[in-house]
CSV table of C-alpha atoms and ligand atoms in Angstrom, one decimal:
chain,number,residue,atom,x,y,z
A,1,LEU,CA,-9.3,1.3,-47.4
A,2,ARG,CA,-12.6,0.8,-45.7
A,3,GLN,CA,-12.4,-3.0,-45.9
A,4,LYS,CA,-8.8,-3.1,-44.7
A,5,ALA,CA,-9.5,-0.7,-41.8
A,6,LEU,CA,-12.5,-2.8,-40.6
A,7,GLU,CA,-10.4,-5.9,-40.9
A,8,ASP,CA,-7.5,-4.4,-38.9
A,9,LEU,CA,-10.0,-3.2,-36.3
A,10,LYS,CA,-11.2,-6.7,-35.6
A,11,GLY,CA,-7.6,-7.8,-34.6
A,12,ILE,CA,-7.2,-5.0,-32.0
A,13,SER,CA,-7.4,-5.9,-28.3
A,14,ASP,CA,-6.0,-2.9,-26.4
A,15,SER,CA,-6.6,0.9,-26.4
A,16,ALA,CA,-3.0,1.8,-27.3
A,17,ALA,CA,-3.2,-0.2,-30.6
A,18,LEU,CA,-6.6,1.3,-31.3
A,19,GLU,CA,-5.2,4.8,-31.0
A,20,ASN,CA,-2.4,3.9,-33.4
A,21,LEU,CA,-4.9,2.7,-35.9
A,22,ARG,CA,-7.0,5.8,-35.5
A,23,VAL,CA,-4.0,8.0,-36.2
A,24,SER,CA,-3.0,6.0,-39.3
A,25,ILE,CA,-6.5,6.4,-40.8
A,26,VAL,CA,-8.0,9.7,-39.7
A,27,GLY,CA,-5.0,11.4,-38.1
A,28,LYS,CA,-3.3,14.4,-39.8
A,29,LYS,CA,-1.1,12.1,-41.9
A,30,GLY,CA,-3.6,9.3,-42.0
A,31,GLU,CA,-4.6,7.5,-45.2
A,32,LEU,CA,-8.1,9.0,-45.4
A,33,THR,CA,-6.7,12.5,-44.8
A,34,GLN,CA,-4.3,12.0,-47.7
A,35,PHE,CA,-7.3,11.2,-50.0
A,36,LEU,CA,-9.0,14.4,-49.0
A,37,ARG,CA,-5.8,16.3,-49.7
A,38,GLY,CA,-5.6,14.6,-53.1
A,39,MET,CA,-9.1,16.0,-54.1
A,40,GLY,CA,-7.4,19.2,-55.4
A,41,SER,CA,-6.1,17.4,-58.4
A,42,LEU,CA,-9.6,16.2,-59.4
A,43,SER,CA,-11.8,17.9,-62.0
A,44,PRO,CA,-14.7,20.0,-60.5
A,45,GLU,CA,-17.2,17.4,-61.8
A,46,GLU,CA,-15.5,14.5,-60.0
A,47,ARG,CA,-15.1,16.4,-56.7
A,48,PRO,CA,-18.6,16.2,-55.2
A,49,ALA,CA,-19.0,12.5,-55.8
A,50,MET,CA,-15.5,11.8,-54.5
A,51,GLY,CA,-16.0,14.1,-51.5
A,52,GLN,CA,-19.3,12.4,-50.6
A,53,MET,CA,-17.6,9.0,-50.8
A,54,ILE,CA,-14.7,9.9,-48.6
A,55,ASN,CA,-17.1,11.5,-46.0
A,56,ASP,CA,-19.2,8.3,-45.9
A,57,VAL,CA,-16.1,6.2,-45.4
A,58,ARG,CA,-14.8,8.5,-42.7
A,59,LYS,CA,-18.2,8.4,-40.9
A,60,ALA,CA,-18.4,4.7,-41.0
A,61,LEU,CA,-14.8,4.3,-39.8
A,62,GLU,CA,-15.2,6.8,-37.0
A,63,THR,CA,-18.3,5.0,-35.8
A,64,ALA,CA,-16.5,1.7,-35.9
A,65,LEU,CA,-13.5,3.1,-34.1
A,66,ASP,CA,-15.7,4.7,-31.4
A,67,GLU,CA,-17.6,1.4,-30.9
A,68,LYS,CA,-14.4,-0.5,-30.6
A,69,ALA,CA,-13.1,2.0,-28.1
A,70,LYS,CA,-16.2,1.6,-26.0
A,71,SER,CA,-16.1,-2.1,-26.0
A,72,LEU,CA,-12.4,-2.1,-25.2
A,73,LYS,CA,-13.0,0.2,-22.2
A,74,ALA,CA,-15.8,-2.0,-21.0
A,75,ALA,CA,-13.6,-5.1,-21.3
A,76,GLU,CA,-10.8,-3.3,-19.4
A,77,LEU,CA,-13.1,-2.2,-16.6
A,78,GLU,CA,-14.4,-5.8,-16.4
A,79,ARG,CA,-10.9,-7.1,-16.1
A,80,ARG,CA,-9.9,-4.6,-13.4
A,81,LEU,CA,-12.9,-5.3,-11.3
A,82,ALA,CA,-12.2,-9.0,-11.5
A,83,GLU,CA,-8.5,-8.5,-10.5
A,84,GLU,CA,-9.2,-6.1,-7.7
A,85,ALA,CA,-12.2,-7.8,-6.3
A,86,LEU,CA,-12.2,-8.1,-2.4
A,87,ASP,CA,-13.5,-11.2,-0.8
A,88,VAL,CA,-15.4,-9.7,2.1
A,89,THR,CA,-16.0,-13.2,3.6
A,90,VAL,CA,-12.2,-13.7,4.3
A,91,PRO,CA,-11.7,-13.3,8.1
A,92,GLY,CA,-9.7,-10.2,9.0
A,93,ALA,CA,-6.2,-10.3,10.7
A,94,LYS,CA,-6.8,-10.0,14.5
A,95,PRO,CA,-5.2,-6.8,15.8
A,96,GLU,CA,-2.7,-7.4,18.6
A,97,ARG,CA,-4.1,-6.4,21.9
A,98,GLY,CA,-1.9,-4.3,24.2
A,99,GLY,CA,-2.0,-4.7,27.9
A,100,LEU,CA,-1.1,-2.5,30.9
A,101,HIS,CA,2.3,-3.2,32.5
A,102,PRO,CA,2.0,-5.0,35.9
A,103,VAL,CA,3.6,-2.0,37.6
A,104,THR,CA,1.1,0.4,36.0
A,105,LEU,CA,-1.7,-2.0,37.1
A,106,ILE,CA,-0.5,-2.0,40.7
A,107,GLN,CA,0.1,1.7,40.7
A,108,ARG,CA,-3.5,2.4,39.5
A,109,GLU,CA,-4.9,0.0,42.1
A,110,LEU,CA,-3.0,1.6,44.9
A,111,VAL,CA,-3.9,5.1,43.8
A,112,SER,CA,-7.5,4.1,43.8
A,113,ILE,CA,-7.2,2.5,47.3
A,114,PHE,CA,-5.5,5.7,48.7
A,115,THR,CA,-7.8,8.2,47.0
A,116,SER,CA,-10.8,6.2,48.4
A,117,MET,CA,-9.2,6.9,51.8
A,118,GLY,CA,-9.1,10.6,51.2
A,119,PHE,CA,-5.5,10.9,49.9
A,120,SER,CA,-4.5,13.0,46.9
A,121,VAL,CA,-1.7,12.2,44.4
A,122,ALA,CA,1.4,14.4,44.2
A,123,ASP,CA,4.2,14.3,41.6
A,124,GLY,CA,7.8,15.4,41.4
A,125,PRO,CA,10.7,15.4,38.8
A,126,GLU,CA,12.9,12.3,38.3
A,127,VAL,CA,15.9,14.6,37.7
A,128,GLU,CA,15.9,16.2,41.2
A,129,LEU,CA,17.9,18.7,43.1
A,130,ASP,CA,20.2,17.3,45.8
A,131,HIS,CA,18.4,19.8,48.1
A,132,PHE,CA,15.1,17.9,47.9
A,133,ASN,CA,16.4,14.4,47.4
A,134,PHE,CA,18.8,14.6,50.4
A,135,GLU,CA,19.2,17.9,52.3
A,136,LEU,CA,15.6,18.5,53.2
A,137,MET,CA,15.4,14.8,54.0
A,138,ASN,CA,17.9,15.4,56.8
A,139,LEU,CA,20.8,14.1,54.8
A,140,PRO,CA,23.3,16.9,54.5
A,141,LYS,CA,26.3,16.6,52.2
A,142,ASN,CA,28.8,14.1,53.5
A,143,HIS,CA,26.3,12.5,55.9
A,144,PRO,CA,27.2,8.8,56.1
A,145,ALA,CA,23.6,7.7,55.6
A,146,ARG,CA,23.8,8.9,52.0
A,147,ASP,CA,25.6,5.7,51.4
A,148,MET,CA,22.4,3.8,52.0
A,149,GLN,CA,21.3,4.7,48.5
A,150,ASP,CA,23.8,4.4,45.6
A,151,THR,CA,23.3,7.7,43.9
A,152,LEU,CA,23.5,8.6,40.2
A,153,TYR,CA,24.7,12.2,40.1
A,154,VAL,CA,23.9,14.4,37.1
A,155,SER,CA,26.1,17.3,38.5
A,156,GLU,CA,27.2,18.3,42.0
A,157,ASN,CA,23.7,19.5,43.0
A,158,VAL,CA,21.5,17.5,40.7
A,159,VAL,CA,20.8,13.7,41.0
A,160,LEU,CA,18.5,11.1,39.5
A,161,ARG,CA,16.2,10.8,42.5
A,162,THR,CA,17.1,7.8,44.6
A,163,HIS,CA,13.6,7.6,46.2
A,164,THR,CA,10.2,9.2,46.1
A,165,SER,CA,10.8,11.0,49.4
A,166,PRO,CA,11.9,14.3,47.8
A,167,VAL,CA,8.2,14.7,46.7
A,168,GLN,CA,7.5,14.8,50.5
A,169,ALA,CA,9.8,17.9,50.7
A,170,ARG,CA,8.2,19.4,47.6
A,171,VAL,CA,4.7,19.0,49.1
A,172,MET,CA,5.6,20.2,52.6
A,173,THR,CA,7.4,23.3,51.3
A,174,THR,CA,4.4,24.4,49.2
A,175,LYS,CA,1.3,23.2,51.2
A,176,LYS,CA,0.1,23.7,54.7
A,177,PRO,CA,-1.2,20.8,56.8
A,178,PRO,CA,-3.4,18.8,56.8
A,179,ILE,CA,-1.4,16.9,54.2
A,180,TYR,CA,-2.6,13.5,53.0
A,181,VAL,CA,-0.7,12.5,49.8
A,182,VAL,CA,0.7,9.5,47.9
A,183,CYS,CA,3.5,10.0,45.3
A,184,PRO,CA,4.2,7.1,42.9
A,185,GLY,CA,7.1,7.3,40.5
A,186,ARG,CA,10.3,6.0,39.0
A,187,VAL,CA,13.5,6.2,40.9
A,188,TYR,CA,17.2,5.4,40.2
A,189,ARG,CA,20.1,3.8,42.0
A,190,SER,CA,23.4,2.4,40.8
A,191,ASP,CA,22.5,-1.0,42.3
A,192,GLU,CA,23.8,-4.3,40.8
A,193,VAL,CA,21.1,-5.9,38.7
A,194,ASP,CA,19.7,-9.2,40.1
A,195,ALA,CA,16.4,-10.9,40.5
A,196,SER,CA,15.1,-8.4,43.1
A,197,HIS,CA,17.2,-5.3,42.2
A,198,SER,CA,17.2,-3.0,39.2
A,199,PRO,CA,18.9,0.4,38.7
A,200,VAL,CA,15.5,1.8,37.6
A,201,PHE,CA,12.6,0.9,39.8
A,202,HIS,CA,9.4,2.3,41.1
A,203,GLN,CA,8.4,3.5,44.6
A,204,MET,CA,5.3,4.9,46.1
A,205,GLU,CA,5.6,7.4,49.0
A,206,CYS,CA,2.8,8.2,51.4
A,207,LEU,CA,2.9,11.3,53.6
A,208,VAL,CA,0.5,12.4,56.3
A,209,VAL,CA,1.0,15.6,58.4
A,210,ASP,CA,-1.8,16.8,60.7
A,211,GLU,CA,-2.4,17.5,64.3
A,212,GLY,CA,-2.2,14.6,66.7
A,213,ILE,CA,-1.0,12.0,64.2
A,214,THR,CA,0.6,8.9,65.9
A,215,MET,CA,2.4,5.7,65.0
A,216,GLY,CA,-1.0,4.0,65.5
A,217,ASP,CA,-2.3,5.9,62.5
A,218,LEU,CA,0.7,4.7,60.5
A,219,LYS,CA,0.0,1.1,61.4
A,220,GLY,CA,-3.7,1.5,60.7
A,221,VAL,CA,-3.1,2.9,57.2
A,222,LEU,CA,-0.5,0.3,56.3
A,223,ASP,CA,-2.8,-2.5,57.5
A,224,THR,CA,-5.8,-1.1,55.6
A,225,PHE,CA,-4.1,-0.8,52.2
A,226,ILE,CA,-2.2,-4.1,52.4
A,227,LYS,CA,-5.5,-5.9,53.2
A,228,LYS,CA,-7.3,-4.2,50.4
A,229,LEU,CA,-4.5,-5.1,48.0
A,230,TYR,CA,-3.8,-8.7,49.0
A,231,GLY,CA,-6.9,-9.7,50.9
A,232,GLY,CA,-8.0,-9.7,54.6
A,233,GLU,CA,-5.7,-12.5,55.6
A,234,THR,CA,-2.5,-10.6,55.0
A,235,LYS,CA,-0.6,-9.3,58.0
A,236,THR,CA,1.8,-6.4,58.4
A,237,ARG,CA,4.8,-6.2,60.8
A,238,LEU,CA,7.0,-3.3,61.8
A,239,ARG,CA,10.7,-3.9,62.6
A,240,PRO,CA,12.8,-1.1,64.2
A,241,SER,CA,15.1,0.5,61.6
A,242,PHE,CA,16.7,3.8,60.7
A,243,PHE,CA,16.1,6.6,58.2
A,244,PRO,CA,17.4,10.1,58.8
A,245,PHE,CA,14.0,11.6,57.7
A,246,THR,CA,11.8,9.6,60.2
A,247,GLU,CA,12.1,9.1,63.9
A,248,PRO,CA,11.3,6.5,65.1
A,249,SER,CA,11.8,4.5,61.9
A,250,ALA,CA,10.7,1.0,61.0
A,251,GLU,CA,10.9,-1.5,58.2
A,252,LEU,CA,7.6,-2.7,56.9
A,253,ASP,CA,7.2,-6.5,56.3
A,254,ILE,CA,4.1,-8.2,55.0
A,255,SER,CA,3.2,-11.9,55.4
A,256,CYS,CA,4.2,-13.8,52.2
A,257,THR,CA,1.2,-13.9,49.9
A,258,LEU,CA,2.7,-16.5,47.6
A,259,CYS,CA,4.1,-18.6,50.4
A,260,GLY,CA,5.2,-22.0,49.3
A,261,GLY,CA,6.3,-23.1,52.8
A,262,GLU,CA,9.8,-23.9,53.7
A,263,GLY,CA,11.3,-23.7,50.3
A,264,CYS,CA,9.3,-20.7,49.2
A,265,ARG,CA,11.2,-18.9,46.4
A,266,VAL,CA,9.7,-15.5,47.4
A,267,CYS,CA,10.2,-15.3,51.1
A,268,LYS,CA,12.9,-18.0,51.4
A,269,GLY,CA,10.6,-19.8,53.9
A,270,THR,CA,10.6,-17.0,56.5
A,271,GLY,CA,6.9,-16.2,55.9
A,272,TRP,CA,7.7,-12.5,55.7
A,273,LEU,CA,8.7,-10.1,52.9
A,274,GLU,CA,10.4,-6.7,53.3
A,275,LEU,CA,8.4,-4.1,51.5
A,276,GLY,CA,9.8,-0.7,52.4
A,277,GLY,CA,10.6,1.8,55.1
A,278,CYS,CA,8.3,4.0,57.3
A,279,GLY,CA,8.2,6.1,60.4
A,280,MET,CA,7.1,9.3,62.1
A,281,VAL,CA,8.3,12.3,60.1
A,282,ASN,CA,11.4,13.6,61.8
A,283,PRO,CA,10.6,17.0,63.5
A,284,ASP,CA,13.8,18.4,62.0
A,285,VAL,CA,12.4,17.6,58.5
A,286,LEU,CA,9.1,19.4,59.4
A,287,ASP,CA,11.0,22.4,60.6
A,288,MET,CA,13.3,22.6,57.5
A,289,CYS,CA,10.2,22.4,55.3
A,290,GLY,CA,8.5,25.3,57.2
A,291,ILE,CA,6.0,23.3,59.3
A,292,ASP,CA,5.7,23.9,63.0
A,293,PRO,CA,6.8,20.6,64.7
A,294,GLU,CA,5.3,21.7,68.0
A,295,LYS,CA,1.8,21.8,66.4
A,296,TYR,CA,2.0,19.1,63.8
A,297,THR,CA,3.2,15.5,63.6
A,298,GLY,CA,3.2,13.1,60.7
A,299,PHE,CA,4.1,9.7,59.3
A,300,ALA,CA,5.6,8.6,56.0
A,301,PHE,CA,6.3,5.4,54.3
A,302,GLY,CA,7.8,4.4,51.0
A,303,PHE,CA,7.9,1.0,49.3
A,304,GLY,CA,9.0,-0.6,46.1
A,305,LEU,CA,6.2,-1.0,43.6
A,306,ASP,CA,8.0,-3.5,41.5
A,307,ARG,CA,8.2,-6.0,44.3
A,308,LEU,CA,4.6,-5.3,45.3
A,309,ALA,CA,3.5,-6.0,41.7
A,310,ASN,CA,5.7,-9.1,41.4
A,311,MET,CA,4.2,-10.5,44.6
A,312,LYS,CA,0.7,-9.8,43.4
A,313,TYR,CA,1.2,-11.4,40.0
A,314,GLY,CA,3.7,-14.2,41.0
A,315,ILE,CA,6.6,-12.7,39.0
A,316,ASP,CA,9.9,-14.0,40.4
A,317,ASP,CA,12.4,-11.8,38.6
A,318,ILE,CA,12.3,-8.0,38.6
A,319,ARG,CA,14.2,-7.9,35.3
A,320,LEU,CA,11.1,-9.1,33.5
A,321,ASN,CA,9.5,-5.8,34.4
A,322,PHE,CA,12.0,-3.9,32.3
A,323,GLU,CA,12.8,-6.1,29.3
A,324,GLY,CA,9.6,-5.3,27.3
A,325,ASP,CA,9.3,-8.9,26.2
A,326,LEU,CA,5.9,-9.3,24.6
A,327,ARG,CA,5.5,-12.9,25.7
A,328,PHE,CA,5.7,-11.6,29.3
A,329,LEU,CA,3.6,-8.4,28.8
A,330,GLU,CA,0.8,-10.0,26.8
A,331,GLN,CA,-0.1,-12.1,29.9
A,332,PHE,CA,-1.5,-8.9,31.4
A,333,ALA,CA,-3.7,-7.9,28.5
A,334,ARG,CA,-7.2,-8.2,29.6
A,335,GLU,CA,-9.9,-9.6,27.5
A,336,GLY,CA,-13.0,-7.5,26.7
B,410,LIG,C1,13.7,4.3,51.0
B,410,LIG,O1,13.9,4.6,49.8
B,410,LIG,C2,13.0,5.3,51.8
B,410,LIG,N1,12.8,6.6,51.1
B,410,LIG,C3,11.7,4.8,52.3
B,410,LIG,C4,11.0,5.6,53.3
B,410,LIG,C5,10.0,6.5,53.0
B,410,LIG,C6,11.3,5.4,54.7
B,410,LIG,C7,9.4,7.3,54.0
B,410,LIG,C8,10.7,6.1,55.7
B,410,LIG,C9,9.7,7.0,55.3
B,410,LIG,P1,14.8,1.9,50.9
B,410,LIG,O2,16.1,2.4,50.4
B,410,LIG,O3,14.8,0.9,51.9
B,410,LIG,O4,14.0,3.2,51.6
B,410,LIG,O5,13.9,1.5,49.7
B,410,LIG,C10,12.5,1.2,49.9
B,410,LIG,C11,12.1,0.0,49.0
B,410,LIG,O6,12.4,0.2,47.7
B,410,LIG,C12,12.8,-1.3,49.4
B,410,LIG,O7,12.3,-1.9,50.5
B,410,LIG,C13,12.6,-2.1,48.2
B,410,LIG,O8,11.3,-2.7,48.1
B,410,LIG,C14,12.7,-1.1,47.1
B,410,LIG,N2,14.0,-1.1,46.4
B,410,LIG,C15,15.2,-0.5,46.9
B,410,LIG,N3,16.2,-0.7,46.0
B,410,LIG,C16,15.6,-1.4,45.0
B,410,LIG,C17,16.2,-1.9,43.7
B,410,LIG,N4,17.4,-1.6,43.3
B,410,LIG,N5,15.3,-2.5,42.9
B,410,LIG,C18,14.0,-2.7,43.2
B,410,LIG,N6,13.5,-2.3,44.4
B,410,LIG,C19,14.3,-1.6,45.3
């Protein structure tokens, strides 16, 4: 039995087979156990010698089994270590670097320019009451000038804000002058999509209300921020216009920063680009918002951030701003 068991042990190469062998020798029904059971039939004289012999065999086999178990375990560990080894010298996969969206970049830059001039930032909801979006902006229901902005209505009295001007009303109805705020944000209009129009776009509003504010202050602030944004060479121009919430009103143009001359794809060769509207806050608006128009005057302007960003970065189609194409966005990821 001993010889055979030791022989069998040599051929074993995994722990499951080893366990089977152990059971077949020293298990409850194992061969050696059977020998022990058979001792009852021996004469008392024979028993001690036989018992001694079985015990010796058992000890020897158990030692051999334990040693085999140890060496199998060591070999298995060795194999696993080899299989799972990591090559720490293999270069890692480079993580993709995200970038800020061009509109976010321009918005941050503008907020930093305006806060450096003493303005603070105000915010308002994108789902807005008709009351703030239109009525307090001097656009009562059925006023024809509402047609200037194609409105997405949520219900009779709730709209997706068509401009950032309702934030003006929210500020004026809750704060007393002096007021110096800018309000960047997303706005919505049911405009046809083309290279310079999107149904979702971004505007930034600027509102100043204080004693003795004039159109000269408006022109001065416009000039200052445009020069800071595009460089000292850039010019601004005001053209007479109409908005119900400002009087007088003007359209703000800036000299084309990407001008390619006659065939310029950005300004169509005119040398000027329309950026947004502006004017002196209509005294009726001040009055409706609870500010004394006899004591205070103010100016406001609002412009499209997408167009401003596109001019700054030389993007010729506004749709790129909303498509989320990584090939476009990754161009704005900064190194470092
Ligand atoms: C307004 O929205 C006024 N609230 C601006 C204003 C504020 C005037 C304060 C006076 C005082 P307007 O509808 O012109 O004005 O829009 C302003 C700018 O938003 C436009 O000049 C243009 O740059 C941008 N814009 C308008 N519609 C779109 C559009 N569909 N896609 C992208 N940009 C647009």
